[in-house]
């Protein structure tokens, strides 16, 4: 029993000693364990959770997804909407958000290191788009106006936050420059009638 007790005690001490060692650091200061999320390595950034991504990548992805959502819902408005003012607004949104996407890609590409925005819609955006697909006429117009108002408010808040605290100069410039345009789109959406 004495040998067994000694072996167990030694194993416990080794386990405790292992708890006090520092984890190896990755080049960006995160621990190696945070570089492998859900079995992926740090190079598989597209599959990583937003918390594991650098703030600039999270911002670029959010801006790209916002543009994609505005473009897709606005294309839908051209076919499912009833109001001429809604359709006119939708055409402006397609044009403006296509231009915004191009500016985002340029800003992100000039960052060091370069960032590639991911335009994939988040689950909430996809759900809203799917709901809009099932609507037509006035019901569509009302839902579209509500989504445009909410989406532009959220985008405006995101742009203001990154413009104030962002850590990548080209993206901060992009965010700052886009604030007046998004504010104007928000005001236009608020003034739409179904």
Short mmCIF file of C-alpha atoms in Angstrom, two decimals, residues 19-144:
data_model
loop_
_atom_site.label_atom_id
_atom_site.label_comp_id
_atom_site.label_asym_id
_atom_site.label_seq_id
_atom_site.Cartn_x
_atom_site.Cartn_y
_atom_site.Cartn_z
CA UNK A 19 -1.40 23.09 -14.12
CA UNK A 20 1.10 25.79 -13.26
CA UNK A 21 3.04 25.72 -16.50
CA UNK A 22 2.32 28.47 -18.99
CA UNK A 23 0.69 27.57 -22.27
CA UNK A 24 2.70 28.10 -25.44
CA UNK A 25 1.92 31.43 -27.07
CA UNK A 26 0.92 31.77 -30.69
CA UNK A 27 2.43 34.67 -32.69
CA UNK A 28 -0.57 36.94 -32.06
CA UNK A 29 -0.43 36.46 -28.29
CA UNK A 30 -3.27 33.96 -28.01
CA UNK A 31 -2.62 30.59 -26.50
CA UNK A 32 -2.11 27.64 -28.75
CA UNK A 33 -5.33 26.13 -27.38
CA UNK A 34 -7.38 29.08 -28.64
CA UNK A 35 -5.85 28.61 -32.06
CA UNK A 36 -7.56 25.22 -32.30
CA UNK A 37 -11.28 25.75 -31.96
CA UNK A 38 -13.54 22.80 -32.72
CA UNK A 39 -10.64 20.84 -34.15
CA UNK A 40 -9.53 23.49 -36.64
CA UNK A 41 -6.21 25.25 -36.74
CA UNK A 42 -5.57 28.99 -36.80
CA UNK A 43 -5.33 28.96 -40.59
CA UNK A 44 -8.96 27.91 -40.97
CA UNK A 45 -10.27 31.36 -40.04
CA UNK A 46 -13.45 31.04 -42.10
CA UNK A 47 -14.68 28.25 -39.83
CA UNK A 48 -13.63 29.88 -36.55
CA UNK A 49 -16.14 31.41 -34.20
CA UNK A 50 -16.34 35.23 -34.22
CA UNK A 51 -14.72 35.38 -30.76
CA UNK A 52 -11.63 33.65 -32.16
CA UNK A 53 -11.26 36.13 -35.04
CA UNK A 54 -9.41 39.45 -34.84
CA UNK A 55 -11.70 42.47 -34.41
CA UNK A 56 -10.87 43.74 -37.91
CA UNK A 57 -11.94 40.44 -39.48
CA UNK A 58 -15.15 40.38 -37.44
CA UNK A 59 -15.92 43.94 -38.57
CA UNK A 60 -15.12 43.19 -42.23
CA UNK A 61 -17.34 40.09 -42.13
CA UNK A 62 -20.20 42.01 -40.51
CA UNK A 63 -19.95 44.81 -43.09
CA UNK A 64 -19.82 42.33 -45.98
CA UNK A 65 -22.79 40.35 -44.63
CA UNK A 66 -24.75 43.57 -44.14
CA UNK A 67 -24.14 44.56 -47.76
CA UNK A 68 -25.09 41.06 -48.96
CA UNK A 69 -28.30 41.14 -46.89
CA UNK A 70 -29.29 44.58 -48.20
CA UNK A 71 -28.62 43.54 -51.79
CA UNK A 72 -30.51 40.23 -51.56
CA UNK A 73 -33.54 41.67 -49.77
CA UNK A 74 -33.63 44.59 -52.20
CA UNK A 75 -33.53 42.27 -55.23
CA UNK A 76 -36.44 40.47 -53.65
CA UNK A 77 -38.27 43.81 -53.23
CA UNK A 78 -38.09 44.37 -56.97
CA UNK A 79 -40.10 41.19 -57.57
CA UNK A 80 -42.21 40.80 -54.42
CA UNK A 81 -42.89 44.41 -53.49
CA UNK A 82 -45.96 46.40 -54.48
CA UNK A 83 -45.05 50.00 -53.68
CA UNK A 84 -43.23 52.10 -56.27
CA UNK A 85 -41.38 53.90 -53.46
CA UNK A 86 -40.21 50.57 -51.99
CA UNK A 87 -38.97 49.42 -55.40
CA UNK A 88 -37.21 52.75 -55.98
CA UNK A 89 -35.54 52.48 -52.59
CA UNK A 90 -34.55 48.87 -53.34
CA UNK A 91 -32.82 49.91 -56.59
CA UNK A 92 -30.85 52.55 -54.66
CA UNK A 93 -29.87 49.98 -52.03
CA UNK A 94 -28.62 47.50 -54.63
CA UNK A 95 -26.47 50.20 -56.23
CA UNK A 96 -25.21 51.68 -52.96
CA UNK A 97 -24.41 48.37 -51.27
CA UNK A 98 -22.68 47.01 -54.36
CA UNK A 99 -20.45 50.11 -54.25
CA UNK A 100 -19.96 49.69 -50.50
CA UNK A 101 -18.84 46.09 -51.02
CA UNK A 102 -16.22 47.23 -53.54
CA UNK A 103 -14.94 49.89 -51.11
CA UNK A 104 -14.82 47.35 -48.29
CA UNK A 105 -12.80 44.92 -50.39
CA UNK A 106 -10.33 47.68 -51.29
CA UNK A 107 -9.96 48.82 -47.67
CA UNK A 108 -9.62 45.26 -46.35
CA UNK A 109 -7.12 44.37 -49.07
CA UNK A 110 -4.92 47.32 -48.15
CA UNK A 111 -4.75 46.26 -44.49
CA UNK A 112 -1.57 44.62 -43.26
CA UNK A 113 -1.99 41.71 -43.35
CA UNK A 114 -4.74 41.80 -45.95
CA UNK A 115 -8.22 40.81 -44.81
CA UNK A 116 -10.77 38.99 -46.95
CA UNK A 117 -14.33 39.93 -45.95
CA UNK A 118 -16.74 37.00 -45.73
CA UNK A 119 -20.20 38.03 -47.01
CA UNK A 120 -21.99 34.98 -45.55
CA UNK A 121 -25.24 35.95 -43.89
CA UNK A 122 -25.51 35.21 -40.20
CA UNK A 123 -28.36 32.97 -39.00
CA UNK A 124 -30.62 35.91 -38.14
CA UNK A 125 -30.11 37.56 -41.53
CA UNK A 126 -30.77 34.29 -43.33
CA UNK A 127 -33.95 33.74 -41.33
CA UNK A 128 -35.19 37.25 -42.17
CA UNK A 129 -34.39 36.77 -45.86
CA UNK A 130 -36.25 33.45 -45.86
CA UNK A 131 -39.27 35.08 -44.22
CA UNK A 132 -39.29 37.86 -46.82
CA UNK A 133 -39.23 35.27 -49.62
CA UNK A 134 -42.63 34.05 -48.47
CA UNK A 135 -44.28 37.48 -48.65
CA UNK A 136 -45.74 39.51 -51.51
CA UNK A 137 -47.41 42.87 -52.04
CA UNK A 138 -48.15 45.13 -49.11
CA UNK A 139 -47.19 42.47 -46.55
CA UNK A 140 -43.76 42.24 -48.19
CA UNK A 141 -43.40 46.02 -48.31
CA UNK A 142 -44.16 46.37 -44.61
CA UNK A 143 -41.72 43.62 -43.62
CA UNK A 144 -39.04 44.93 -46.01
#
